[in-house]
Short mmCIF file of C-alpha atoms in Angstrom, two decimals:
data_model
loop_
_atom_site.label_atom_id
_atom_site.label_comp_id
_atom_site.label_asym_id
_atom_site.label_seq_id
_atom_site.Cartn_x
_atom_site.Cartn_y
_atom_site.Cartn_z
CA MET A 206 61.47 -127.59 101.87
CA PRO A 207 62.20 -127.20 98.13
CA ARG A 208 65.51 -128.45 96.87
CA ARG A 209 68.05 -125.79 95.87
CA GLU A 210 69.12 -125.98 92.22
CA GLY A 211 72.61 -127.40 91.88
CA SER A 212 72.55 -129.10 95.28
CA PRO A 213 73.44 -132.79 95.57
CA ALA A 214 69.79 -133.59 96.14
CA SER A 215 68.84 -132.15 92.79
CA GLY A 216 71.60 -134.00 90.91
CA ARG A 217 69.52 -137.06 90.15
CA PRO A 218 71.27 -139.94 88.36
CA ALA A 219 69.21 -139.43 85.21
CA ARG A 220 70.28 -135.79 84.98
CA ILE A 221 73.91 -136.66 85.58
CA LEU A 222 73.71 -139.44 82.98
CA ALA A 223 72.40 -136.97 80.40
CA LEU A 224 75.51 -134.82 80.87
CA LEU A 225 78.05 -137.60 80.33
CA GLY A 226 79.96 -137.83 77.06
CA PRO A 227 82.90 -135.41 76.66
CA ALA A 228 85.31 -137.63 78.61
CA PHE A 229 84.39 -140.66 76.49
CA VAL A 230 85.50 -138.72 73.40
CA ALA A 231 88.76 -137.68 75.08
CA ALA A 232 89.27 -141.28 76.29
CA ILE A 233 89.69 -142.42 72.68
CA ALA A 234 93.20 -140.91 72.86
CA TYR A 235 94.07 -143.51 75.50
CA VAL A 236 93.20 -146.50 73.32
CA ASP A 237 94.69 -145.33 70.04
CA PRO A 238 96.93 -147.55 67.87
CA GLY A 239 100.06 -146.31 69.66
CA ASN A 240 98.72 -147.57 72.96
CA VAL A 241 97.75 -150.86 71.34
CA ALA A 242 101.32 -151.43 70.18
CA ALA A 243 102.83 -150.54 73.57
CA ASN A 244 100.44 -152.70 75.59
CA LEU A 245 100.87 -155.77 73.41
CA THR A 246 104.64 -155.39 73.45
CA ALA A 247 104.68 -155.08 77.24
CA GLY A 248 102.59 -158.21 77.75
CA ALA A 249 104.37 -160.31 75.14
CA ARG A 250 107.86 -159.44 76.42
CA TYR A 251 107.37 -159.19 80.17
CA GLY A 252 104.12 -160.96 80.97
CA TYR A 253 102.30 -159.37 83.90
CA LEU A 254 105.31 -157.37 85.10
CA LEU A 255 104.09 -153.94 83.98
CA VAL A 256 100.43 -154.06 85.00
CA TRP A 257 101.22 -151.50 87.71
CA VAL A 258 102.43 -149.06 85.06
CA LEU A 259 99.03 -148.96 83.35
CA VAL A 260 97.25 -148.55 86.69
CA ALA A 261 99.51 -145.60 87.60
CA ALA A 262 99.08 -144.14 84.13
CA ASN A 263 95.30 -144.28 84.42
CA VAL A 264 95.33 -142.50 87.78
CA MET A 265 97.38 -139.70 86.24
CA ALA A 266 95.06 -139.54 83.24
CA VAL A 267 91.97 -139.15 85.44
CA LEU A 268 93.46 -136.10 87.15
CA VAL A 269 94.72 -134.44 83.97
CA GLN A 270 91.47 -134.89 82.04
CA TYR A 271 89.39 -133.69 84.99
CA LEU A 272 91.47 -130.51 85.25
CA SER A 273 91.03 -129.90 81.52
CA ALA A 274 87.27 -130.38 81.72
CA LYS A 275 87.04 -128.23 84.87
CA LEU A 276 88.77 -125.37 83.11
CA GLY A 277 86.20 -125.52 80.32
CA VAL A 278 83.22 -125.81 82.68
CA VAL A 279 84.18 -123.01 85.07
CA THR A 280 85.54 -120.47 82.57
CA GLY A 281 83.31 -121.32 79.62
CA ARG A 282 86.43 -121.33 77.45
CA SER A 283 88.79 -123.99 76.15
CA LEU A 284 92.47 -124.20 77.08
CA PRO A 285 93.51 -122.84 73.64
CA GLU A 286 91.07 -119.93 74.06
CA VAL A 287 92.37 -119.07 77.53
CA LEU A 288 95.96 -119.17 76.29
CA GLY A 289 95.05 -117.19 73.18
CA GLU A 290 93.70 -114.39 75.36
CA ARG A 291 96.87 -114.22 77.45
CA LEU A 292 99.68 -114.71 74.97
CA PRO A 293 101.06 -111.91 72.76
CA ARG A 294 100.71 -112.49 69.04
CA PRO A 295 104.24 -113.86 68.36
CA ALA A 296 104.00 -116.31 71.27
CA ARG A 297 100.48 -117.27 70.24
CA LEU A 298 101.61 -118.08 66.70
CA ALA A 299 104.58 -120.10 67.96
CA TYR A 300 102.35 -121.99 70.37
CA TRP A 301 99.88 -122.73 67.60
CA GLY A 302 102.71 -123.97 65.39
CA GLN A 303 103.87 -126.59 67.88
CA ALA A 304 100.26 -127.60 68.56
CA GLU A 305 99.66 -128.13 64.83
CA VAL A 306 102.76 -130.31 64.58
CA VAL A 307 101.44 -132.36 67.50
CA ALA A 308 98.04 -132.65 65.78
CA ALA A 309 99.72 -133.88 62.59
CA ALA A 310 101.77 -136.44 64.55
CA THR A 311 98.63 -137.61 66.29
CA ASP A 312 96.82 -138.03 62.99
CA LEU A 313 99.77 -139.94 61.56
CA ALA A 314 99.50 -142.56 64.30
CA GLU A 315 95.73 -142.86 63.99
CA VAL A 316 95.67 -143.10 60.19
CA ILE A 317 98.41 -145.72 60.28
CA GLY A 318 96.39 -147.71 62.81
CA GLY A 319 93.28 -147.59 60.62
CA ALA A 320 95.30 -148.53 57.53
CA ILE A 321 96.89 -151.51 59.31
CA ALA A 322 93.46 -152.68 60.48
CA LEU A 323 92.03 -152.55 56.95
CA TYR A 324 95.07 -154.44 55.69
CA LEU A 325 94.67 -157.12 58.35
CA LEU A 326 90.92 -157.47 57.83
CA PHE A 327 90.60 -157.12 54.05
CA GLY A 328 94.11 -157.02 52.58
CA VAL A 329 93.68 -153.37 51.59
CA PRO A 330 97.02 -151.70 50.66
CA LEU A 331 98.25 -149.33 53.37
CA VAL A 332 97.98 -146.18 51.25
CA VAL A 333 94.42 -146.98 50.20
CA GLY A 334 93.60 -147.91 53.80
CA GLY A 335 94.96 -144.56 54.98
CA ILE A 336 92.75 -142.71 52.48
CA ILE A 337 89.69 -144.73 53.51
CA THR A 338 90.42 -144.01 57.17
CA GLY A 339 90.62 -140.30 56.40
CA VAL A 340 87.40 -140.31 54.39
CA VAL A 341 85.47 -142.13 57.12
CA SER A 342 86.79 -139.70 59.73
CA LEU A 343 85.60 -136.85 57.51
CA VAL A 344 82.11 -138.39 57.50
CA LEU A 345 82.19 -138.57 61.30
CA LEU A 346 83.26 -134.94 61.53
CA ALA A 347 80.53 -133.93 59.07
CA LEU A 348 78.09 -135.73 61.37
CA GLN A 349 79.31 -133.57 64.23
CA ALA A 350 78.99 -130.38 62.19
CA ARG A 351 75.50 -131.23 60.97
CA HIS A 352 73.91 -132.84 64.02
CA GLY A 353 75.91 -131.40 66.88
CA GLN A 354 78.31 -132.51 69.56
CA ARG A 355 75.91 -134.89 71.32
CA VAL A 356 75.48 -137.12 68.25
CA PHE A 357 79.25 -137.15 67.67
CA GLU A 358 79.81 -138.13 71.32
CA GLN A 359 77.31 -140.98 71.04
CA VAL A 360 78.91 -142.34 67.86
CA VAL A 361 82.43 -142.17 69.30
CA THR A 362 81.26 -143.75 72.57
CA GLY A 363 79.71 -146.58 70.56
CA MET A 364 83.01 -147.12 68.75
CA LEU A 365 84.79 -147.11 72.11
CA ALA A 366 82.49 -149.91 73.24
CA VAL A 367 83.15 -151.92 70.06
CA LEU A 368 86.92 -151.61 70.35
CA ALA A 369 86.71 -152.59 74.03
CA ILE A 370 85.00 -155.83 73.02
CA GLY A 371 87.37 -156.39 70.11
CA PHE A 372 90.54 -155.94 72.16
CA CYS A 373 89.40 -157.83 75.25
CA ALA A 374 87.39 -160.71 73.74
CA GLY A 375 90.48 -162.93 73.68
CA LEU A 376 90.55 -162.94 77.49
CA LEU A 377 87.56 -165.29 77.40
CA PHE A 378 89.69 -167.84 75.55
CA SER A 379 92.95 -167.19 77.37
CA PRO A 380 92.06 -165.93 80.87
CA PRO A 381 94.92 -164.39 82.87
CA ASP A 382 96.26 -165.96 86.04
CA ALA A 383 94.77 -164.07 88.99
CA GLY A 384 97.83 -164.46 91.17
CA SER A 385 100.11 -163.17 88.43
CA VAL A 386 97.85 -160.19 87.84
CA LEU A 387 98.01 -159.27 91.54
CA GLY A 388 101.78 -159.69 91.41
CA GLY A 389 101.88 -157.30 88.48
CA LEU A 390 100.42 -154.57 90.68
CA VAL A 391 103.67 -154.46 92.69
CA PRO A 392 106.01 -151.84 91.17
CA ARG A 393 109.16 -153.52 89.91
CA LEU A 394 111.26 -153.83 86.76
CA GLU A 395 113.53 -156.33 85.04
CA GLY A 396 116.47 -154.58 83.43
CA ALA A 397 116.93 -151.51 81.27
CA ASP A 398 114.58 -152.63 78.49
CA SER A 399 111.62 -152.96 80.86
CA LEU A 400 112.49 -149.54 82.30
CA LEU A 401 112.40 -148.00 78.83
CA LEU A 402 109.07 -149.65 78.01
CA ALA A 403 107.58 -148.60 81.37
CA ALA A 404 108.75 -145.03 80.82
CA SER A 405 107.21 -144.96 77.35
CA MET A 406 103.90 -146.32 78.67
CA LEU A 407 103.77 -143.74 81.48
CA GLY A 408 105.23 -140.85 79.54
CA ALA A 409 102.97 -141.27 76.52
CA THR A 410 99.83 -141.66 78.62
CA VAL A 411 98.80 -138.03 78.39
CA MET A 412 98.05 -136.92 74.84
CA PRO A 413 98.25 -133.14 74.27
CA HIS A 414 95.31 -133.08 71.86
CA ALA A 415 93.08 -134.81 74.43
CA ILE A 416 93.81 -132.02 76.93
CA TYR A 417 92.99 -129.28 74.42
CA LEU A 418 89.85 -131.00 73.16
CA HIS A 419 88.38 -132.02 76.51
CA SER A 420 88.29 -128.42 77.71
CA SER A 421 86.50 -127.48 74.48
CA LEU A 422 83.93 -130.28 74.77
CA ALA A 423 83.24 -129.34 78.40
CA ARG A 424 82.85 -125.67 77.43
CA ASP A 425 80.22 -126.56 74.85
CA ARG A 426 78.35 -128.66 77.40
CA VAL A 427 78.12 -125.54 79.62
CA ALA A 428 76.39 -123.57 76.87
CA TYR A 429 73.93 -126.42 76.33
CA ASP A 430 73.11 -126.78 80.05
CA VAL A 431 72.76 -123.04 80.68
CA ALA A 432 70.29 -122.81 77.80
CA GLN A 433 68.30 -125.62 79.41
CA ARG A 434 68.27 -123.75 82.72
CA ARG A 435 67.19 -120.50 81.06
CA ARG A 436 64.25 -122.31 79.50
CA GLN A 437 63.26 -123.32 83.03
CA GLY A 438 62.98 -119.63 83.90
CA LEU A 439 66.22 -119.09 85.83
CA PRO A 440 67.95 -115.68 85.46
CA PRO A 441 71.30 -115.79 83.58
CA GLU A 442 73.59 -115.60 86.63
CA LEU A 443 71.65 -118.20 88.61
CA ALA A 444 71.48 -120.45 85.56
CA ARG A 445 75.26 -120.20 85.09
CA GLY A 446 76.02 -120.91 88.76
CA ALA A 447 73.65 -123.87 89.00
CA SER A 448 74.94 -125.26 85.73
CA THR A 449 78.58 -125.01 86.86
CA ARG A 450 77.94 -126.94 90.07
CA ARG A 451 75.95 -129.65 88.36
CA LEU A 452 78.41 -130.00 85.47
CA LEU A 453 81.38 -130.33 87.80
CA THR A 454 79.62 -133.21 89.53
CA ALA A 455 78.78 -134.79 86.19
CA THR A 456 82.34 -134.22 84.97
CA ARG A 457 83.81 -136.22 87.85
CA TRP A 458 81.60 -139.17 86.98
CA ASP A 459 82.23 -138.71 83.26
CA VAL A 460 86.02 -138.72 83.62
CA VAL A 461 86.15 -141.62 86.05
CA LEU A 462 83.78 -143.84 84.05
CA ALA A 463 85.40 -143.08 80.69
CA LEU A 464 88.97 -143.60 81.84
CA VAL A 465 88.14 -146.69 83.88
CA LEU A 466 86.80 -148.12 80.61
CA ALA A 467 89.82 -146.97 78.58
CA GLY A 468 92.23 -148.09 81.29
CA GLY A 469 90.48 -151.43 81.51
CA VAL A 470 90.89 -151.91 77.76
CA ASN A 471 94.62 -151.12 77.98
CA ILE A 472 95.10 -153.50 80.89
CA GLY A 473 93.02 -156.10 79.08
CA MET A 474 95.32 -155.91 76.05
CA LEU A 475 98.39 -156.33 78.23
CA LEU A 476 96.80 -159.28 80.05
CA LEU A 477 95.83 -160.90 76.75
CA ALA A 478 99.38 -160.63 75.44
CA ALA A 479 100.75 -161.87 78.77
CA SER A 480 98.48 -164.91 78.92
CA ALA A 481 98.53 -165.86 75.23
CA LEU A 482 101.89 -164.68 73.88
CA HIS A 483 104.41 -164.39 76.72
CA GLY A 484 106.83 -167.29 76.81
CA ALA A 485 105.34 -168.84 73.67
CA GLY A 486 108.39 -168.03 71.58
CA VAL A 487 106.31 -166.15 69.00
CA ALA A 488 108.41 -163.76 66.95
CA GLY A 489 107.30 -160.37 65.68
CA THR A 490 104.92 -159.47 68.50
CA ASP A 491 106.59 -156.07 68.83
CA THR A 492 104.53 -154.90 65.83
CA ILE A 493 100.76 -154.68 65.55
CA GLU A 494 100.75 -156.97 62.52
CA GLY A 495 102.91 -159.53 64.29
CA ALA A 496 100.79 -159.40 67.43
CA HIS A 497 97.62 -159.89 65.38
CA ALA A 498 99.14 -162.91 63.64
CA ALA A 499 100.29 -164.35 66.95
CA ILE A 500 96.90 -163.84 68.60
CA THR A 501 95.16 -165.44 65.62
CA ALA A 502 97.53 -168.42 65.74
CA ALA A 503 97.20 -168.84 69.50
CA LEU A 504 93.47 -168.18 69.98
CA GLY A 505 91.87 -168.74 66.59
CA PRO A 506 90.68 -166.64 63.64
CA ALA A 507 87.53 -165.41 65.44
CA VAL A 508 89.59 -163.70 68.12
CA GLY A 509 91.93 -162.34 65.45
CA LEU A 510 88.94 -160.94 63.58
CA LEU A 511 87.59 -159.23 66.70
CA PHE A 512 91.02 -157.78 67.39
CA GLY A 513 91.18 -156.39 63.84
CA ILE A 514 87.72 -154.83 64.23
CA GLY A 515 88.81 -153.27 67.51
CA LEU A 516 91.91 -151.83 65.87
CA LEU A 517 89.81 -150.43 63.01
CA CYS A 518 87.44 -148.69 65.42
CA SER A 519 90.44 -147.38 67.34
CA GLY A 520 91.96 -145.85 64.21
CA LEU A 521 88.71 -144.41 62.85
CA ALA A 522 87.55 -142.91 66.14
CA SER A 523 90.93 -141.57 67.22
CA THR A 524 91.71 -139.89 63.90
CA SER A 525 88.29 -138.18 63.97
CA VAL A 526 88.93 -136.97 67.50
CA GLY A 527 92.43 -135.81 66.54
CA ALA A 528 91.14 -133.76 63.60
CA TYR A 529 88.41 -132.28 65.81
CA ALA A 530 91.08 -131.30 68.36
CA GLY A 531 93.16 -129.64 65.65
CA ALA A 532 90.19 -127.51 64.60
CA GLU A 533 89.57 -126.41 68.19
CA ILE A 534 93.26 -125.56 68.69
CA MET A 535 93.23 -123.33 65.61
CA ALA A 536 89.95 -121.66 66.57
CA GLY A 537 91.12 -120.97 70.13
CA LEU A 538 94.61 -119.67 69.38
CA LEU A 539 94.11 -117.98 66.01
CA ARG A 540 90.36 -117.28 66.25
CA VAL A 541 90.05 -118.81 62.79
CA ARG A 542 87.81 -121.64 61.69
CA VAL A 543 88.64 -123.37 58.41
CA PRO A 544 86.25 -125.51 56.34
CA LEU A 545 85.97 -129.09 57.54
CA LEU A 546 87.45 -130.59 54.37
CA GLY A 547 90.44 -128.26 54.48
CA ARG A 548 91.08 -129.03 58.13
CA ARG A 549 90.93 -132.76 57.44
CA LEU A 550 93.35 -132.55 54.49
CA VAL A 551 95.94 -130.54 56.46
CA THR A 552 96.78 -133.52 58.65
CA LEU A 553 95.68 -136.39 56.40
CA VAL A 554 97.94 -135.66 53.43
CA PRO A 555 101.25 -136.02 55.35
CA ALA A 556 100.06 -139.32 56.84
CA VAL A 557 99.12 -140.78 53.43
CA LEU A 558 102.37 -139.57 51.85
CA LEU A 559 104.38 -141.27 54.60
CA LEU A 560 102.44 -144.49 54.10
CA ALA A 561 103.31 -144.28 50.40
CA THR A 562 107.05 -144.23 51.19
CA GLY A 563 106.97 -147.89 52.21
CA LEU A 564 108.52 -147.16 55.61
CA SER A 565 107.69 -149.54 58.45
CA PRO A 566 104.31 -148.55 59.94
CA THR A 567 105.54 -149.50 63.41
CA TRP A 568 108.61 -147.26 62.99
CA MET A 569 106.35 -144.37 61.93
CA LEU A 570 104.24 -144.94 65.04
CA VAL A 571 107.38 -144.65 67.16
CA VAL A 572 108.38 -141.41 65.43
CA SER A 573 104.91 -139.96 65.93
CA GLN A 574 105.15 -140.67 69.66
CA VAL A 575 108.51 -138.89 69.79
CA VAL A 576 106.93 -135.80 68.20
CA LEU A 577 104.05 -135.98 70.67
CA SER A 578 106.57 -135.98 73.49
CA PHE A 579 107.70 -132.50 72.46
CA GLY A 580 104.14 -131.18 72.79
CA ILE A 581 103.25 -132.60 76.19
CA PRO A 582 104.87 -129.88 78.37
CA PHE A 583 103.12 -127.15 76.35
CA ALA A 584 99.73 -128.61 77.28
CA MET A 585 100.41 -129.99 80.77
CA ILE A 586 102.21 -127.06 82.40
CA PRO A 587 99.73 -124.32 81.39
CA LEU A 588 96.83 -126.54 82.48
CA VAL A 589 98.27 -127.05 85.97
CA VAL A 590 99.16 -123.36 86.34
CA LEU A 591 95.82 -122.02 85.10
CA THR A 592 93.61 -124.32 87.19
CA ARG A 593 95.26 -123.11 90.41
CA ARG A 594 94.50 -119.43 89.73
CA ARG A 595 91.77 -117.85 91.83
CA ASP A 596 91.29 -114.98 89.37
CA LEU A 597 90.36 -117.51 86.68
CA LEU A 598 88.50 -120.29 88.49
CA GLY A 599 87.46 -118.51 91.69
CA GLU A 600 86.14 -120.88 94.34
CA HIS A 601 86.68 -123.82 91.99
CA ARG A 602 90.44 -123.42 91.71
CA ASN A 603 92.55 -126.44 92.66
CA ALA A 604 92.87 -127.14 96.37
CA LEU A 605 96.39 -127.35 97.79
CA GLY A 606 96.44 -131.16 97.68
CA THR A 607 95.28 -131.16 94.07
CA GLN A 608 97.88 -128.54 93.17
CA VAL A 609 100.67 -130.63 94.67
CA PHE A 610 99.49 -133.86 93.02
CA ALA A 611 98.94 -132.16 89.67
CA GLY A 612 102.41 -130.62 89.83
CA LEU A 613 103.95 -134.00 90.58
CA VAL A 614 102.06 -135.66 87.72
CA ALA A 615 103.11 -132.92 85.31
CA GLY A 616 106.70 -133.21 86.47
CA VAL A 617 106.76 -136.99 86.12
CA VAL A 618 105.21 -136.96 82.65
CA VAL A 619 107.52 -134.21 81.37
CA VAL A 620 110.66 -135.83 82.81
CA LEU A 621 109.74 -139.22 81.36
CA ASN A 622 109.15 -137.74 77.93
CA VAL A 623 112.44 -135.86 78.01
CA ALA A 624 114.17 -139.12 79.01
CA LEU A 625 112.46 -140.93 76.14
CA LEU A 626 113.60 -138.30 73.68
CA VAL A 627 117.18 -138.61 74.91
CA LEU A 628 117.10 -142.40 74.74
CA THR A 629 115.51 -142.34 71.29
CA PHE A 630 118.11 -140.04 69.79
CA THR A 631 121.14 -141.45 71.59
CA GLY A 632 120.14 -145.10 71.22
CA SER A 633 121.13 -145.68 74.87
#
């Protein structure tokens, strides 16, 4: 009996493997310089105490990114496009405005991370490092425009692999205590400071631009796969249906594999700081520069070098992904595509100007995360609402259990970010 297209039997591993990639691009948002700073601070201050926070954060991230990708696969449109079709013009412009502010804040964090890495590795001044980071990201985006999404995905995935090695290599020289790691999986806190850090780690897990972009990347994968099916002789409707089923299967694997890798890197950074820096009385580990110096002093210059390379790849990849997301947000909500150079300059210039002020890079990272907190509800809530609608997703809409879990995740993330904003501005 011949196998039906789109059935599990026809979803051979090689075919599924060929469809992986979008989630690995989105996963870069989970290992950006802001995450690096938070993870190192958590491990240096509290040891293994907050391992459970990163595990919980990763579970939430898997669900959110899968819903984003599912929206793109089933509808053939990105989240910004779906919202752009449903919002009246004034609301659409206001929504785009907040999304652009979020994109600029994202780029600020990523450019700062790349600039710090170049300073640590080569002594490059921060302003020059910020410009270099922006130029390299422009080259990566030009690669995407010239050679297509698949090549861009492969390059970014390669950088994700390099930063994973760079950030986790130190564990070979300072392995964590297995018993302490298991103990860190038990949810508990030690005072108000650990609560604040845990809230920031959970609340800042979901990046708005990753939600917008993932739906766009998944949408483009649909067009590619349907074209492949049409070349096999399938009629348009059959090709679309078979492609949707196969891509949803591939998307589950893509999201799980990518975020297990990103989550593993985050946990690895926390474990490295816990094993090498906690209790050592090393000052300044609450900044990336201080943590790099402490890791170099504790584990040697080779590990410090690998960490710097990892941070550089994190900054370069994440700022490219952030700029790409900004372009997709504008195209979906305003139906306008600007030249690549113009799009890059819109968010790069503010970041470089802030670096030129001489303000603390770590403080600017904190401010960027506060701005991102404002944008999270605007991405999370529409995603949860839209993916439960039968008129939009049909048979693929969220099941009741998924709806409940997604609503809880959205509620937790939004509440935590509101709490962080209050604590940031009140100093409590």
